[in-house]
XYZ file of C-alpha atoms in Angstrom:
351
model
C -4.642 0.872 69.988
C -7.825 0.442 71.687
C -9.636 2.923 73.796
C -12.484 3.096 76.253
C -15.420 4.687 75.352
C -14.767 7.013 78.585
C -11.424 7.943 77.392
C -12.722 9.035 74.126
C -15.759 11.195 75.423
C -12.813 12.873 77.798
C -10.414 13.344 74.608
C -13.051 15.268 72.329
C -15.100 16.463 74.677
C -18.237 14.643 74.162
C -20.835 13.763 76.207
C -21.470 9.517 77.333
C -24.501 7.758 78.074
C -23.717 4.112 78.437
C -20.908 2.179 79.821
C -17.566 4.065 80.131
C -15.664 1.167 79.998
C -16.457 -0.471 76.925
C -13.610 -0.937 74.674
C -13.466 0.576 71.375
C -10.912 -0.803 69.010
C -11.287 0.172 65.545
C -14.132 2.281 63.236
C -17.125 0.333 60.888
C -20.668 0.736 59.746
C -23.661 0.266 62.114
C -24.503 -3.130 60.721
C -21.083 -4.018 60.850
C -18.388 -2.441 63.327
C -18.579 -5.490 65.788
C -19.488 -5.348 69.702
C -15.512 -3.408 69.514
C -16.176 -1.265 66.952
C -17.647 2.789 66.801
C -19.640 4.039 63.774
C -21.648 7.262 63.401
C -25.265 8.386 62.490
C -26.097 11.671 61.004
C -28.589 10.690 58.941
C -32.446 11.471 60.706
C -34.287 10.261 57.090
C -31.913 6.657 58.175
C -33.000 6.471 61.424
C -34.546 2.738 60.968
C -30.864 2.009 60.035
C -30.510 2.018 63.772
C -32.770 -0.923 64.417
C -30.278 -3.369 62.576
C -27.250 -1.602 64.500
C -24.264 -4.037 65.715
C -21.995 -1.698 66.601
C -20.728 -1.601 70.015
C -21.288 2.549 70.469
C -22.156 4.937 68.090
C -21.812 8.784 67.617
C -24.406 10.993 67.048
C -26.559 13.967 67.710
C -28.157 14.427 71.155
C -31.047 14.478 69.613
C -31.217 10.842 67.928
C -30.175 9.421 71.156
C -33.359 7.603 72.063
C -33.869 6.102 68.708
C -30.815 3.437 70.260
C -30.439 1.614 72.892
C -26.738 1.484 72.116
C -24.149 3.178 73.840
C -23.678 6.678 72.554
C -21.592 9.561 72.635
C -23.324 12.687 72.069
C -21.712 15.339 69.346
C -22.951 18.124 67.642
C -20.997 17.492 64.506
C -21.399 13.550 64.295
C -19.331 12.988 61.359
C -16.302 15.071 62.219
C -16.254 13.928 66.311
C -16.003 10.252 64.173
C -13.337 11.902 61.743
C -11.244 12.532 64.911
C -11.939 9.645 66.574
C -10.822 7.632 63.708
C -7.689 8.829 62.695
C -6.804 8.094 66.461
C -7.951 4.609 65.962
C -6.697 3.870 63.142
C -3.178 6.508 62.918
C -0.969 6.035 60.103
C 1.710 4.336 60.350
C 4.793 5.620 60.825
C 7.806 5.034 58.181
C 11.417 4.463 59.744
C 13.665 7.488 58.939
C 16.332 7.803 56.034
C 17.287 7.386 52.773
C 16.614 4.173 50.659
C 19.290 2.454 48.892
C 17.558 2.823 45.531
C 16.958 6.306 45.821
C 18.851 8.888 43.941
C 19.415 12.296 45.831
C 21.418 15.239 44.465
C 24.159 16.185 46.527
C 22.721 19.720 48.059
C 19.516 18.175 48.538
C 18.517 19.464 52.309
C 16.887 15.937 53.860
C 15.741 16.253 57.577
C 17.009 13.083 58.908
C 13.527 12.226 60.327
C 12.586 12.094 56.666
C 11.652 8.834 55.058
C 12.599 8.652 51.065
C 11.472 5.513 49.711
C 13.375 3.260 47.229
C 12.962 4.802 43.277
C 12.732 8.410 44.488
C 14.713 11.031 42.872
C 15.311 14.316 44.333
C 16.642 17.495 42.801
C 19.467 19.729 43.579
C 18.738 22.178 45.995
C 15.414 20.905 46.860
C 14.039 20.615 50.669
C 12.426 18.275 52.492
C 11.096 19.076 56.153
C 10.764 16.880 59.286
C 8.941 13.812 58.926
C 7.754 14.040 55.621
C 6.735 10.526 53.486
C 7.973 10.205 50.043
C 6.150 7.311 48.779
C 8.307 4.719 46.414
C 8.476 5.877 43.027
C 8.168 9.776 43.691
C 9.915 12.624 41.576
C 10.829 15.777 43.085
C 12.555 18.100 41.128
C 14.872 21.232 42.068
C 14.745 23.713 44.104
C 11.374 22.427 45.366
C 10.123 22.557 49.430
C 7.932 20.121 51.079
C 7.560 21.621 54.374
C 7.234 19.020 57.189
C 5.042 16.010 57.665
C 4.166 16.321 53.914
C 3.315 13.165 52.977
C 3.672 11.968 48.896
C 2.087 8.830 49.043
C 3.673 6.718 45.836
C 4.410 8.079 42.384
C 3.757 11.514 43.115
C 5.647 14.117 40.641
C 6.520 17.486 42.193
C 8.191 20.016 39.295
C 11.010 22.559 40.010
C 10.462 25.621 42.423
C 6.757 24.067 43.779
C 6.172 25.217 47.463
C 3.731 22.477 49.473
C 3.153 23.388 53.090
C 3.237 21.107 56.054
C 1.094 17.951 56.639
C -0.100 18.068 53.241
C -1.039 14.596 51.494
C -0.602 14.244 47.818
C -1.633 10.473 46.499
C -0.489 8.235 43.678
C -0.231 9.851 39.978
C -0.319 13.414 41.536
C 1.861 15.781 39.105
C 2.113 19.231 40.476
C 4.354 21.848 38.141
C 3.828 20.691 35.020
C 3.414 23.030 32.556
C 0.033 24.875 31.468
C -1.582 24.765 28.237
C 0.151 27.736 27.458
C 0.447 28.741 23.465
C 0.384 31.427 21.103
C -1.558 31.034 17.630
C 0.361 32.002 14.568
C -1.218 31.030 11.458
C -1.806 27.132 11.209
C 0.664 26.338 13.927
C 0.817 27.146 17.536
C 3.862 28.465 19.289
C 4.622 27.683 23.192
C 4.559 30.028 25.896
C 7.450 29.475 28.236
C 5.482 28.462 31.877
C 7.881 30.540 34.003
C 5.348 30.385 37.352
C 5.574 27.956 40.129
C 2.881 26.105 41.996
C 2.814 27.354 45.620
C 0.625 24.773 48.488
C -0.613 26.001 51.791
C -0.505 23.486 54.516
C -2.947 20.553 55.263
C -4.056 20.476 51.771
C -4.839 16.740 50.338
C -4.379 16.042 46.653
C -5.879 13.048 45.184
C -5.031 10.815 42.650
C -4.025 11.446 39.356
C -4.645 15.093 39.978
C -2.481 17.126 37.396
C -2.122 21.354 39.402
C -0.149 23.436 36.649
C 2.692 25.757 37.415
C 2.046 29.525 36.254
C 2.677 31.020 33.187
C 3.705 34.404 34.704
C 2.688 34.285 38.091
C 2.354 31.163 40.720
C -0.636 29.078 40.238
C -1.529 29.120 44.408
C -3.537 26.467 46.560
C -4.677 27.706 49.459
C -4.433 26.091 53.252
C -7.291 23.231 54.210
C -8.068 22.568 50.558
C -9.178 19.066 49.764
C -8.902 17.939 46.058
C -10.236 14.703 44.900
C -9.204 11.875 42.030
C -8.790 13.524 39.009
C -9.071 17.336 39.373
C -7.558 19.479 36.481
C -6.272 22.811 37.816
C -4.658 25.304 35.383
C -2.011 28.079 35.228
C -2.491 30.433 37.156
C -5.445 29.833 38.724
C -6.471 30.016 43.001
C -7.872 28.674 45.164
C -9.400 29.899 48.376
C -8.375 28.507 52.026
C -10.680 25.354 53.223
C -12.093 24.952 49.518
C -13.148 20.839 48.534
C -13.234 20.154 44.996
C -14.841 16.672 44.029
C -13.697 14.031 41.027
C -13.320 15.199 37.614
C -13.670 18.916 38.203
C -11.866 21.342 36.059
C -10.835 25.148 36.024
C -9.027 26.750 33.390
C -6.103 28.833 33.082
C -6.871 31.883 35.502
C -9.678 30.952 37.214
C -10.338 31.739 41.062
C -12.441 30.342 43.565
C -12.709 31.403 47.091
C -12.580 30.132 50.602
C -14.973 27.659 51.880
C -16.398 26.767 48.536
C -17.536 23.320 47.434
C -16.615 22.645 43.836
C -19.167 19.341 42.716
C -18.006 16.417 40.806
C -17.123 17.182 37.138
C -17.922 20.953 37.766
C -16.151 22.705 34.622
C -15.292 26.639 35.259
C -13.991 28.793 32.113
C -10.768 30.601 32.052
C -10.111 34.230 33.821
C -13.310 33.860 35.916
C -13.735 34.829 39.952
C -15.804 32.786 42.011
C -16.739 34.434 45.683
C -16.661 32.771 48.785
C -18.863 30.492 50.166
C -20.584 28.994 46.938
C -21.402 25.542 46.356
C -21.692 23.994 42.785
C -23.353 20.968 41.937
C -22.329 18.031 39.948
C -21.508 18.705 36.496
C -22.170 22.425 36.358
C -20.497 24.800 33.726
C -19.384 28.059 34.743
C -19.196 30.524 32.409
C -19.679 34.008 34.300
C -18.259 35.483 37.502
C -20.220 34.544 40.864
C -20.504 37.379 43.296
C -23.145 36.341 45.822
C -22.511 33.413 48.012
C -24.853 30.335 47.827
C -25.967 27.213 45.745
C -25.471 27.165 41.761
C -26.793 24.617 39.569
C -25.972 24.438 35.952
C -25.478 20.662 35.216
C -27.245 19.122 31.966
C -30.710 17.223 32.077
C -30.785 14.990 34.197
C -30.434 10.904 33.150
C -33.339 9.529 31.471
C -34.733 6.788 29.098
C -33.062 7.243 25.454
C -36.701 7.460 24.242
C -37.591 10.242 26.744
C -34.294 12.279 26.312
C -34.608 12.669 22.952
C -38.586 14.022 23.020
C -36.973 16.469 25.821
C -34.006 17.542 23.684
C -36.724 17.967 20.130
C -38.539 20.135 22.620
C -35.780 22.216 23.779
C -35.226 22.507 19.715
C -38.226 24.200 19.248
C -38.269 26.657 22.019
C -37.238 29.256 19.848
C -39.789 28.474 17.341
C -42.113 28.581 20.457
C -40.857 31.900 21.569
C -41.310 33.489 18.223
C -44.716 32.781 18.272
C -45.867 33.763 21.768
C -44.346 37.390 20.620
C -46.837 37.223 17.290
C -49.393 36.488 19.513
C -48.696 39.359 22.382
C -48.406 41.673 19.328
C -51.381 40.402 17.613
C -53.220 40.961 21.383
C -51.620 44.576 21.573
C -52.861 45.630 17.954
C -56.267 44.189 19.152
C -56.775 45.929 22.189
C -54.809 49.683 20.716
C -57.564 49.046 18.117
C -60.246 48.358 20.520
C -59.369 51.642 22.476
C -59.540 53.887 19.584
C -62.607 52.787 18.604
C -64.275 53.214 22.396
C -62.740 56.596 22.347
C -64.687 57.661 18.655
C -67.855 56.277 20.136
């Protein structure tokens, strides 16, 4: 649905300079949107980006304004004024209500009838779904389960008995909350299962990407907090949590009991040990390992050394060999240099 640039500066409350009227029809990059099209620049180290722009307005910071002679509207927060201004652009579509043919639904399933269920879906006894909610072709739901409403489960999303997701959460393809943790006893060569008797328990606008496994608890609930944004491949495990407004990125992993706060950001293929507590407001990097608690908000870095040539790596990692060899001998030496000068004293005092 198109808009005027006028209408959308009145909508989010941004400020104009340029032509109220021009239309604005759908959302690209500066080279590319088209003399219809909005894109966004937050970027001051990109400003020659601007130079090639073809957009027909763009959003960004007062500030950058006279580095275009495009039409503008002004935001403080350039990317997320575009976020909204997007998703009204571009909405997603809505599904027509009811129950596919194909789809199998127990009996005391609760099913708002504004609900769409796709064809393939099965849906557990006693389970709940709320007003408006999406579930994608191909989706499992097991029993007892609520989806509160405008959940959305894209395609192929697996939801296990008893899991609680809260409304307008989006859980894409592959998704498989519930399943059980890695849960098991040792007894002499073999290893003996632990029955997973928790739950998983969502907040609401939480996103889920794909192929994401969340485990249910082994005692307790494993708990996602509200706001948290979880991309491709993320491993969460029994009973861990996670803090309100927390993004983790791909391949990130935390093990069994593990807790992160609010407002964290969790870098691509972080890994964070079992039974740890992460505080609020810390960011990871990319690749990190956590093996401690983190108390004190801020940045961590723990990732490996960085890529290099093979040849180069490998005189950096024969170096890192010998730093203990290294070590050793810088303590000789401060001890030879303390016997020296305790030597040299006693002799200035007897003179």
């Amino acid at each position: 649905m198109p808009f005027t640039l006028g209408e959308l500066a009145v909508r989010f409350g941004l400020a104009l300079r340029g032509d109220p009227d021009r239309i604005i029809d759908h959302i690209g990059t500066i080279a590319g949107a088209g003399p219809r099209g909005l894109a966004f620049f937050a970027n001051p180290k990109l400003v020659d980006q601007l130079t090639a722009a073809n957009a027909g307005a763009i959003v960004l910071h007062p500030k950058m304004q006279e580095a275009t002679t495009l039409d503008c509207l002004l935001a403080d927060n350039p990317h997320a004024s575009f976020a909204h201004i997007a998703q009204l652009l571009h909405p997603v579509p809505m599904a027509p209500a009811g129950v596919h043919p194909a789809a199998v639904v127990a009996a005391d399933a609760d099913i708002h009838p504004s609900a769409h269920v796709g064809p393939l879906v099965v849906i557990g006894a006693r389970s709940r779904i709320g007003a408006r909610a999406f579930i994608g072709a191909g989706s499992v739901i097991g029993d007892d389960v609520s989806l509160g409403d405008d959940v959305r489960l894209v395609a192929r999303v697996t939801v296990m008995d008893k899991v609680v997701i809260g409304e307008r959460s989006i859980l894409h393809p592959g998704a498989v909350i519930g399943a059980d943790g890695f849960g098991y006893a040792a007894e002499g060569e073999r290893w003996v299962f632990v029955p997973q008797v928790g739950t998983v328990r969502i907040g609401c606008d939480v996103e889920i990407g794909a192929n994401t496994a969340i485990d249910r608890g082994a005692l307790e609930d494993t708990v996602i907090g509200n706001g948290v944004k979880m991309d491709n491949l993320v491993q969460i495990g029994h009973n861990c949590r996670v803090g309100d407004h927390t993004a983790l990125a791909g391949c990130a992993g935390m093990a069994g009991s593990a807790e992160v706060g609010a407002r964290c950001r969790i870098g691509g293929g972080v890994c964070i040990a079992g039974h740890l507590t992460i505080c609020d407001d810390v960011t990871l990097t990319g690749t990190s390992f956590v093996t401690h608690d983190i108390r004190e908000p801020g940045i961590y870095a723990g990732g490996g050394i960085p890529v290099e040539s093979a040849s180069e790596w490998r005189r950096i990692v024969g170096r890192v060999k010998r730093l203990g060899t290294l070590a050793q001998r810088v303590t000789d030496l401060e001890r030879g240099a303390g016997s020296a000068n305790d030597s040299a004293g006693t002799t200035d005092k007897d003179d």
